[in-house]
Amino acid sequence: MSKISTPFDLVIIGAGPGGYTAAVVAAQKGLKVALIEKEELGGTCLNKGCIPTKALLSSVRLGEQIIQQANEFGLEIKGKVSFEGIFKKKDQIVRRLRQGLSFLLKSYNIQLIQGKAHFVSPERIRVGEAEFGFKNCIIATGSRPVSLPGLEPDGQYILTSDHLLANNEIPSSLVIIGGGVIGIEFACIFNGLGTKVTIIEALPSILPGMDREITRLLRQALERKGIKIFLGQRVTQVNKDLQGVSLSLARGQEVRAKRVLVAIGRRPYTEGLKLENAGLEMEDGHIAVNNRLETKTRNIYAIGDVIGGTLLAHKACTEATVAVQNIVGKQVVMDYRLIPLCIFSHPEVASVGLNEEEARKKGFTVKIGKFPFAANGRAMCERKGLGLVKVVGDKNSGVILGIQIIGPSATEVIATASILIKSEIKMKEIPRILFAHPTYSESIYQAILNIYNGATDLPQTPTSKS
């Protein structure tokens, strides 16, 4: 057995966004770092999640705008979306980013170790035939799709998101089990490619936990695009034949499709790590950590999907930075109050902080301000007037509690919302901030002004008169 005698200051298991961010931050602080990955650099996000889906969504969205909305811009264009073309471009983007990541790690002298790791002890790890020591370790092994009894993926009729991203055909019809982020984004991709899409969600709303007004508007937009949505429904029976899959629902309906995507969520991935050798074990399906990202074994930390909570790349990256800071002796805790949630649907949806229902449940005296993109100059110029910005404010303290957006560039504009909430700036101070015109972000400004009936881009109403 090959052994590396000199222990690493830090060993990281998993080279997804959390893992490679931790590696870079640690290297910047002078630590000797090893990064272990059993598959491709970038993890699920780069190879099977965030990046490939956004590449496909961008191509589909542009195709829809060029082909279907050209007349709104005074243009006459005929064409069609090339399935082969957009998937080829998706693969090119993934490869390019993966190559860039490899160069990044080399520039910091981070040792990349390819293979599947498992713990030998709290201070030793094995990858294949190599065994070596470490002073500290970060577990960043991510997550994998959850399946349902009777709907176990077979790669042919019943698929996971991984299968669809590696697909070489456009199914004529697709049923998506789950109306969460993954389900909604894939619905938009394949609807844009001409597939007949149906979403089945067991809960009363798509995007459970999001602001109800925002999800209602999104549902209406998706249904206008031809996507059929069943809410509060469960699959009771599954039958496969040569024509595809037949699904029986609890209320007696039957839905048929060529393919079924199971998108009910993901669960932490720890298989094969032999956590018990490091004094660790799973708790409620994930690795338990404190607010410093420490496990119960003093020198081992865990970040990202493997610790549960909100499964987002940017959350994992922030946790990576916090964990490394604690490894080098800082006293830093993770703040989960302001994690932006972004859905790259069409229209886009984004949220940060508390929504209206959450704020009221917490006992705040809530004031709401809204501004429609139909009154935003930039949105009109780009023919994207669907949607609104909704601001949740606290009457007593005068600060912003949360902002929700449905509409153009929502996933970009939400960064401005995060800054305003984090800074705890008083809403009545917002007029002193200059928002450029015409931009989407000035809709946040107008929505905040609307809390006090002062939106300058909305007509006066009887209740807004002074």
Coordinates of C-alpha atoms in Angstrom, one line a residue:
M1 CA 0.0 0.0 0.0
S2 CA 1.3 3.4 -1.0
K3 CA 1.5 6.0 1.8
I4 CA 2.0 9.7 1.8
S5 CA 4.2 10.3 4.8
T6 CA 3.8 14.1 5.2
P7 CA 0.3 14.9 6.4
F8 CA -1.8 17.6 4.7
D9 CA -2.9 20.6 6.7
L10 CA -6.3 20.1 5.1
V11 CA -7.9 17.3 3.2
I12 CA -11.2 18.0 1.5
I13 CA -13.5 15.2 0.2
G14 CA -15.6 16.4 -2.7
A15 CA -14.6 18.9 -5.4
G16 CA -18.0 20.6 -5.9
P17 CA -18.5 24.3 -5.3
G18 CA -18.1 24.0 -1.5
G19 CA -15.1 21.7 -1.8
Y20 CA -13.0 23.6 -4.3
T21 CA -13.9 27.0 -2.6
A22 CA -12.6 25.6 0.7
A23 CA -9.4 24.4 -1.1
V24 CA -8.7 27.8 -2.7
V25 CA -9.4 29.8 0.5
A26 CA -7.2 27.4 2.5
A27 CA -4.4 27.7 0.0
Q28 CA -4.6 31.4 0.1
K29 CA -4.0 31.2 3.8
G30 CA -0.9 29.1 3.3
L31 CA -2.2 25.6 4.1
K32 CA -1.0 22.5 2.3
V33 CA -4.2 21.2 0.7
A34 CA -5.4 18.0 -0.9
L35 CA -8.7 17.9 -2.7
I36 CA -10.3 14.4 -3.4
E37 CA -12.8 13.8 -6.1
K38 CA -14.2 10.4 -7.3
E39 CA -15.7 11.8 -10.5
E40 CA -15.4 15.1 -12.3
L41 CA -14.2 18.5 -10.9
G42 CA -17.0 20.8 -10.0
G43 CA -19.3 18.2 -8.5
T44 CA -23.1 18.1 -9.3
C45 CA -23.4 21.8 -9.7
L46 CA -21.0 22.1 -12.6
N47 CA -21.5 18.8 -14.3
K48 CA -25.1 17.7 -13.6
G49 CA -26.9 20.7 -12.0
C50 CA -26.6 24.4 -11.9
I51 CA -24.4 25.0 -14.9
P52 CA -25.8 22.6 -17.5
T53 CA -29.5 23.4 -16.7
K54 CA -28.8 27.2 -16.9
A55 CA -27.0 26.7 -20.2
L56 CA -30.0 24.9 -21.6
L57 CA -32.5 27.4 -20.1
S58 CA -30.5 30.3 -21.6
S59 CA -30.6 28.7 -25.1
V60 CA -34.3 27.8 -24.8
R61 CA -35.2 31.2 -23.6
L62 CA -33.3 33.0 -26.4
G63 CA -35.0 30.6 -28.9
E64 CA -38.4 31.5 -27.6
Q65 CA -37.7 35.2 -27.7
I66 CA -36.3 35.1 -31.2
I67 CA -38.8 32.8 -32.7
Q68 CA -42.0 33.5 -30.8
Q69 CA -41.6 37.1 -29.7
A70 CA -39.8 38.5 -32.8
N71 CA -42.9 40.3 -33.9
E72 CA -43.0 42.2 -30.6
F73 CA -39.6 43.7 -31.5
G74 CA -40.7 44.6 -35.0
L75 CA -38.8 41.6 -36.5
E76 CA -39.8 38.8 -38.8
I77 CA -37.8 35.7 -38.1
K78 CA -38.5 32.0 -38.7
G79 CA -36.6 29.1 -37.3
K80 CA -36.5 26.4 -34.7
V81 CA -34.5 25.4 -31.6
S82 CA -31.9 22.8 -32.4
F83 CA -31.9 20.2 -29.7
E84 CA -28.6 18.8 -30.7
G85 CA -27.1 22.3 -30.9
I86 CA -28.1 23.5 -27.5
F87 CA -27.0 20.2 -25.8
K88 CA -23.7 20.4 -27.6
K89 CA -23.2 24.0 -26.4
K90 CA -24.1 22.9 -22.9
D91 CA -21.4 20.3 -23.0
Q92 CA -18.9 22.9 -24.3
I93 CA -19.6 25.3 -21.4
V94 CA -19.3 22.5 -18.8
R95 CA -15.9 21.4 -20.3
R96 CA -14.6 24.9 -20.4
L97 CA -15.5 25.7 -16.8
R98 CA -14.0 22.3 -15.7
Q99 CA -10.8 23.2 -17.5
G100 CA -10.8 26.6 -15.8
L101 CA -11.3 25.0 -12.4
S102 CA -8.4 22.6 -13.0
F103 CA -6.1 25.5 -13.9
L104 CA -7.3 27.4 -10.8
L105 CA -6.4 24.5 -8.5
K106 CA -3.0 24.1 -10.1
S107 CA -2.2 27.8 -9.7
Y108 CA -2.6 27.4 -5.9
N109 CA -0.6 24.2 -5.8
I110 CA -3.6 22.3 -4.5
Q111 CA -3.1 18.5 -4.9
L112 CA -6.0 16.9 -6.7
I113 CA -6.4 13.2 -5.8
Q114 CA -8.7 11.2 -8.1
G115 CA -10.6 8.4 -6.4
K116 CA -13.1 7.4 -3.8
A117 CA -12.1 8.2 -0.2
H118 CA -12.9 6.6 3.1
F119 CA -11.7 7.3 6.7
V120 CA -9.2 5.0 8.4
S121 CA -9.2 7.0 11.6
P122 CA -10.0 10.6 12.6
E123 CA -6.6 11.6 11.2
R124 CA -6.0 9.3 8.3
I125 CA -7.8 8.7 5.0
R126 CA -7.5 6.2 2.2
V127 CA -8.0 6.7 -1.5
G128 CA -7.6 3.5 -3.5
E129 CA -4.2 2.1 -2.5
A130 CA -2.9 5.4 -1.0
E131 CA -3.3 6.2 2.7
F132 CA -2.2 9.5 4.2
G133 CA -2.7 11.7 7.3
F134 CA -4.3 15.1 7.8
K135 CA -4.5 17.7 10.5
N136 CA -8.0 18.8 9.4
C137 CA -10.7 17.5 7.1
I138 CA -13.7 19.0 5.4
I139 CA -16.4 16.6 4.1
A140 CA -18.1 18.2 1.1
T141 CA -19.5 15.1 -0.7
G142 CA -22.8 16.7 -1.8
S143 CA -26.1 14.9 -2.4
R144 CA -27.9 12.6 -4.9
P145 CA -31.5 12.4 -6.2
V146 CA -34.2 10.9 -4.0
S147 CA -36.4 8.2 -5.5
L148 CA -40.0 7.1 -4.7
P149 CA -41.3 3.6 -4.1
G150 CA -42.6 2.3 -7.4
L151 CA -40.9 5.2 -9.3
E152 CA -37.3 4.0 -9.0
P153 CA -35.3 5.4 -11.9
D154 CA -34.5 2.9 -14.7
G155 CA -32.8 5.2 -17.1
Q156 CA -35.3 4.5 -19.8
Y157 CA -38.8 5.5 -18.8
I158 CA -38.3 6.8 -15.3
L159 CA -35.5 9.3 -15.1
T160 CA -33.5 11.5 -12.7
S161 CA -32.2 14.9 -13.6
D162 CA -28.9 13.3 -14.4
H163 CA -30.5 11.1 -17.0
L164 CA -32.2 14.0 -18.7
L165 CA -29.0 16.1 -18.9
A166 CA -27.3 13.2 -20.6
N167 CA -30.3 12.5 -22.9
N168 CA -30.0 12.4 -26.6
E169 CA -33.7 12.8 -27.5
I170 CA -36.6 15.2 -26.8
P171 CA -39.5 13.1 -25.4
S172 CA -42.9 14.1 -27.0
S173 CA -44.3 14.1 -23.4
L174 CA -42.8 14.3 -20.0
V175 CA -44.4 14.0 -16.5
I176 CA -42.4 15.6 -13.7
I177 CA -43.0 14.3 -10.2
G178 CA -42.2 17.3 -8.0
G179 CA -42.9 21.0 -8.4
G180 CA -39.8 22.3 -6.6
V181 CA -36.9 24.1 -8.1
I182 CA -35.5 21.2 -10.1
G183 CA -38.9 20.2 -11.5
I184 CA -39.9 23.8 -12.5
E185 CA -36.6 24.4 -14.3
F186 CA -36.8 21.2 -16.3
A187 CA -40.4 21.9 -17.1
C188 CA -39.3 25.2 -18.7
I189 CA -36.5 23.6 -20.6
F190 CA -38.5 20.8 -22.2
N191 CA -41.6 23.0 -22.7
G192 CA -39.4 25.3 -24.7
L193 CA -38.2 22.3 -26.7
G194 CA -41.7 21.4 -27.7
T195 CA -42.4 18.6 -25.2
K196 CA -45.8 18.3 -23.6
V197 CA -45.0 18.8 -19.9
T198 CA -47.1 17.9 -16.9
I199 CA -46.1 18.6 -13.3
I200 CA -47.5 16.6 -10.4
E201 CA -46.9 18.1 -6.9
A202 CA -48.1 16.5 -3.7
L203 CA -48.3 19.8 -1.8
P204 CA -50.9 22.6 -2.4
S205 CA -48.4 24.8 -4.3
I206 CA -45.4 24.6 -6.6
L207 CA -42.2 25.8 -5.0
P208 CA -43.4 24.9 -1.4
G209 CA -42.3 27.5 1.2
M210 CA -42.1 30.4 -1.3
D211 CA -44.3 33.4 -1.1
R212 CA -47.8 32.3 -2.1
E213 CA -48.5 35.3 -4.3
I214 CA -45.3 34.8 -6.2
T215 CA -45.9 31.0 -6.7
R216 CA -49.5 31.7 -7.9
L217 CA -48.2 34.1 -10.5
L218 CA -45.5 31.6 -11.6
R219 CA -48.1 28.8 -11.9
Q220 CA -50.3 31.1 -14.1
A221 CA -47.3 31.9 -16.3
L222 CA -46.4 28.2 -16.7
E223 CA -49.9 27.2 -17.5
R224 CA -50.1 29.9 -20.2
K225 CA -47.1 28.3 -21.8
G226 CA -49.0 25.0 -21.9
I227 CA -47.6 23.2 -18.9
K228 CA -50.2 21.3 -17.1
I229 CA -50.0 21.3 -13.2
F230 CA -51.6 19.0 -10.7
L231 CA -51.4 20.2 -7.1
G232 CA -52.2 18.2 -4.0
Q233 CA -51.9 15.0 -5.9
R234 CA -49.9 11.8 -5.3
V235 CA -49.1 8.9 -7.7
T236 CA -50.9 5.7 -6.6
Q237 CA -49.9 3.4 -9.4
V238 CA -47.3 3.2 -12.2
N239 CA -47.6 1.1 -15.3
K240 CA -44.9 0.9 -18.1
D241 CA -45.5 -0.3 -21.6
L242 CA -44.0 0.2 -25.1
Q243 CA -45.7 3.5 -25.4
G244 CA -44.3 5.0 -22.2
V245 CA -45.6 5.3 -18.6
S246 CA -49.1 5.5 -17.2
L247 CA -49.6 7.2 -13.8
S248 CA -52.7 6.9 -11.7
L249 CA -53.3 9.8 -9.3
A250 CA -55.0 9.7 -5.9
R251 CA -58.1 11.6 -7.2
G252 CA -58.8 9.2 -10.0
Q253 CA -57.0 10.9 -12.9
E254 CA -54.6 9.1 -15.2
V255 CA -51.6 10.8 -16.8
R256 CA -49.6 9.2 -19.7
A257 CA -46.2 10.3 -20.9
K258 CA -43.2 9.0 -22.9
R259 CA -40.9 9.7 -19.9
V260 CA -41.2 10.5 -16.2
L261 CA -38.8 12.7 -14.3
V262 CA -38.6 12.1 -10.5
A263 CA -37.6 15.5 -9.0
I264 CA -38.7 15.3 -5.4
G265 CA -35.4 16.4 -3.9
R266 CA -32.0 15.2 -3.0
R267 CA -30.4 13.6 0.0
P268 CA -26.9 13.8 1.5
Y269 CA -24.3 11.5 -0.1
T270 CA -22.0 9.7 2.4
E271 CA -21.9 6.2 1.0
G272 CA -18.6 4.5 1.4
L273 CA -17.0 7.2 3.6
K274 CA -16.9 4.8 6.6
L275 CA -17.8 7.7 8.9
E276 CA -17.7 5.5 12.0
N277 CA -13.9 5.2 11.6
A278 CA -13.7 8.9 12.2
G279 CA -16.1 8.9 15.1
L280 CA -18.9 10.2 13.0
E281 CA -22.4 9.0 12.2
M282 CA -25.5 10.3 10.3
E283 CA -28.1 12.1 12.3
D284 CA -31.6 12.6 10.7
G285 CA -30.1 11.8 7.3
H286 CA -27.2 14.2 7.4
I287 CA -23.9 14.9 9.1
A288 CA -24.5 17.1 12.1
V289 CA -22.4 20.2 12.6
N290 CA -22.5 23.3 14.9
N291 CA -22.6 26.9 13.7
R292 CA -18.9 26.8 13.1
L293 CA -19.4 23.8 10.7
E294 CA -17.5 21.5 13.2
T295 CA -18.6 17.8 13.5
K296 CA -18.3 16.1 16.9
T297 CA -14.8 15.0 15.9
R298 CA -12.8 18.2 16.6
N299 CA -10.7 18.3 13.5
I300 CA -13.4 17.3 11.0
Y301 CA -15.8 19.7 9.4
A302 CA -18.7 19.3 7.0
I303 CA -20.3 21.7 4.5
G304 CA -22.8 21.9 1.7
D305 CA -25.6 19.4 0.9
V306 CA -24.1 16.7 3.1
I307 CA -25.2 18.7 6.2
G308 CA -28.7 19.2 5.0
G309 CA -30.6 22.5 5.1
T310 CA -31.0 24.5 1.9
L311 CA -29.2 22.6 -0.9
L312 CA -27.6 25.5 -2.8
A313 CA -24.1 26.0 -4.2
H314 CA -23.7 29.5 -2.8
K315 CA -24.6 28.3 0.7
A316 CA -21.9 25.6 0.4
C317 CA -19.3 28.2 -0.8
T318 CA -20.1 30.4 2.2
E319 CA -19.9 27.5 4.6
A320 CA -16.5 26.6 3.0
T321 CA -15.1 30.0 3.9
V322 CA -16.5 29.8 7.4
A323 CA -15.0 26.3 8.0
V324 CA -11.6 27.3 6.7
Q325 CA -11.5 30.5 8.9
N326 CA -12.2 28.3 11.9
I327 CA -9.5 25.9 10.9
V328 CA -6.9 28.7 10.9
G329 CA -8.0 29.9 14.3
K330 CA -10.7 32.4 13.7
Q331 CA -14.0 32.4 15.6
V332 CA -16.6 32.6 12.9
V333 CA -20.2 31.3 12.8
M334 CA -22.4 30.7 9.8
D335 CA -25.3 33.1 9.3
Y336 CA -28.2 31.4 7.5
R337 CA -30.7 34.3 7.6
L338 CA -30.0 35.7 4.2
I339 CA -29.6 32.9 1.7
P340 CA -30.9 34.0 -1.7
L341 CA -33.1 31.4 -3.4
C342 CA -33.1 31.6 -7.2
I343 CA -35.3 29.7 -9.7
F344 CA -34.2 30.1 -13.3
S345 CA -37.7 29.5 -14.7
H346 CA -39.4 31.6 -17.3
P347 CA -40.2 34.0 -15.7
E348 CA -37.4 33.9 -13.1
V349 CA -38.2 33.8 -9.4
A350 CA -35.9 34.9 -6.6
S351 CA -36.3 35.5 -2.8
V352 CA -34.3 36.5 0.1
G353 CA -35.2 37.1 3.8
L354 CA -38.7 36.5 5.1
N355 CA -41.8 36.3 2.9
E356 CA -45.1 37.8 4.0
E357 CA -46.5 34.7 5.7
E358 CA -43.2 34.0 7.6
A359 CA -42.9 37.6 8.8
R360 CA -46.5 37.6 10.2
K361 CA -45.9 34.2 11.9
K362 CA -42.9 35.7 13.6
G363 CA -45.0 38.5 15.0
F364 CA -43.8 41.4 12.9
T365 CA -46.1 44.3 12.1
V366 CA -45.8 43.9 8.3
K367 CA -46.0 46.5 5.7
I368 CA -46.0 45.4 2.0
G369 CA -44.9 47.3 -1.0
K370 CA -45.2 46.1 -4.6
F371 CA -44.1 47.3 -8.0
P372 CA -45.1 45.6 -11.3
F373 CA -42.5 45.2 -14.1
A374 CA -45.3 46.4 -16.4
A375 CA -44.4 49.9 -15.2
N376 CA -40.6 49.4 -15.5
G377 CA -39.0 51.1 -18.6
R378 CA -36.3 48.5 -19.1
A379 CA -38.8 45.6 -18.9
M380 CA -41.0 47.4 -21.5
C381 CA -38.0 47.9 -23.8
E382 CA -37.1 44.2 -23.6
R383 CA -40.8 43.1 -23.8
K384 CA -40.5 41.5 -20.4
G385 CA -43.3 43.2 -18.4
L386 CA -44.6 40.1 -16.6
G387 CA -44.1 40.0 -12.9
L388 CA -43.4 42.2 -9.9
V389 CA -41.2 43.0 -6.9
K390 CA -42.7 42.5 -3.5
V391 CA -41.1 44.0 -0.4
V392 CA -41.9 42.9 3.1
G393 CA -41.1 45.6 5.7
D394 CA -41.4 45.9 9.5
K395 CA -43.5 48.9 10.5
N396 CA -42.0 49.2 13.9
S397 CA -38.2 49.1 13.1
G398 CA -38.6 50.5 9.6
V399 CA -36.2 47.9 8.1
I400 CA -36.7 45.4 5.2
L401 CA -37.5 41.9 6.3
G402 CA -37.6 40.2 2.9
I403 CA -37.9 40.8 -0.9
Q404 CA -39.5 38.4 -3.4
I405 CA -39.3 38.9 -7.2
I406 CA -40.9 37.3 -10.2
G407 CA -39.9 38.6 -13.5
P408 CA -36.9 39.5 -15.7
S409 CA -33.4 39.1 -14.2
A410 CA -34.9 38.3 -10.8
T411 CA -31.9 36.1 -10.0
E412 CA -29.5 39.0 -10.7
V413 CA -31.5 41.8 -9.0
I414 CA -31.9 39.7 -5.8
A415 CA -28.3 40.6 -4.9
T416 CA -29.3 44.2 -4.4
A417 CA -32.1 43.0 -2.2
S418 CA -29.7 41.0 -0.1
I419 CA -27.5 44.0 0.5
L420 CA -30.4 46.2 1.5
I421 CA -31.6 43.7 4.0
K422 CA -28.1 42.9 5.4
S423 CA -27.3 46.6 5.9
E424 CA -30.5 47.1 7.9
I425 CA -31.0 50.4 6.2
K426 CA -34.3 52.1 7.1
M427 CA -36.8 52.0 4.3
K428 CA -37.4 55.8 4.6
E429 CA -33.7 56.2 3.8
I430 CA -34.0 54.4 0.4
P431 CA -34.8 57.6 -1.5
R432 CA -31.3 58.8 -0.8
I433 CA -29.9 55.9 -2.8
L434 CA -29.6 56.5 -6.5
F435 CA -30.8 53.6 -8.7
A436 CA -29.8 53.9 -12.3
H437 CA -32.6 54.3 -15.0
P438 CA -33.8 52.3 -16.9
T439 CA -32.9 49.2 -15.0
Y440 CA -34.7 46.3 -13.4
S441 CA -33.2 47.0 -10.0
E442 CA -35.0 50.3 -9.7
S443 CA -38.2 48.3 -9.4
I444 CA -37.0 47.4 -5.8
Y445 CA -36.7 51.1 -5.2
Q446 CA -40.2 51.8 -6.4
A447 CA -41.6 48.8 -4.4
I448 CA -40.1 50.2 -1.2
L449 CA -41.5 53.7 -2.0
N450 CA -44.9 52.0 -2.5
I451 CA -44.9 50.9 1.1
Y452 CA -45.5 54.5 2.0
N453 CA -47.6 55.2 -1.1
G454 CA -44.8 57.1 -2.6
A455 CA -43.9 55.2 -5.8
T456 CA -43.2 57.8 -8.4
D457 CA -43.8 55.4 -11.3
L458 CA -47.3 54.3 -10.3
P459 CA -50.5 56.4 -10.7
Q460 CA -52.1 58.0 -7.6
T461 CA -54.9 56.0 -6.0
P462 CA -57.5 57.3 -3.5
T463 CA -55.6 55.7 -0.7
S464 CA -52.3 57.2 -1.7
K465 CA -53.5 60.8 -1.4
S466 CA -51.8 62.7 1.4

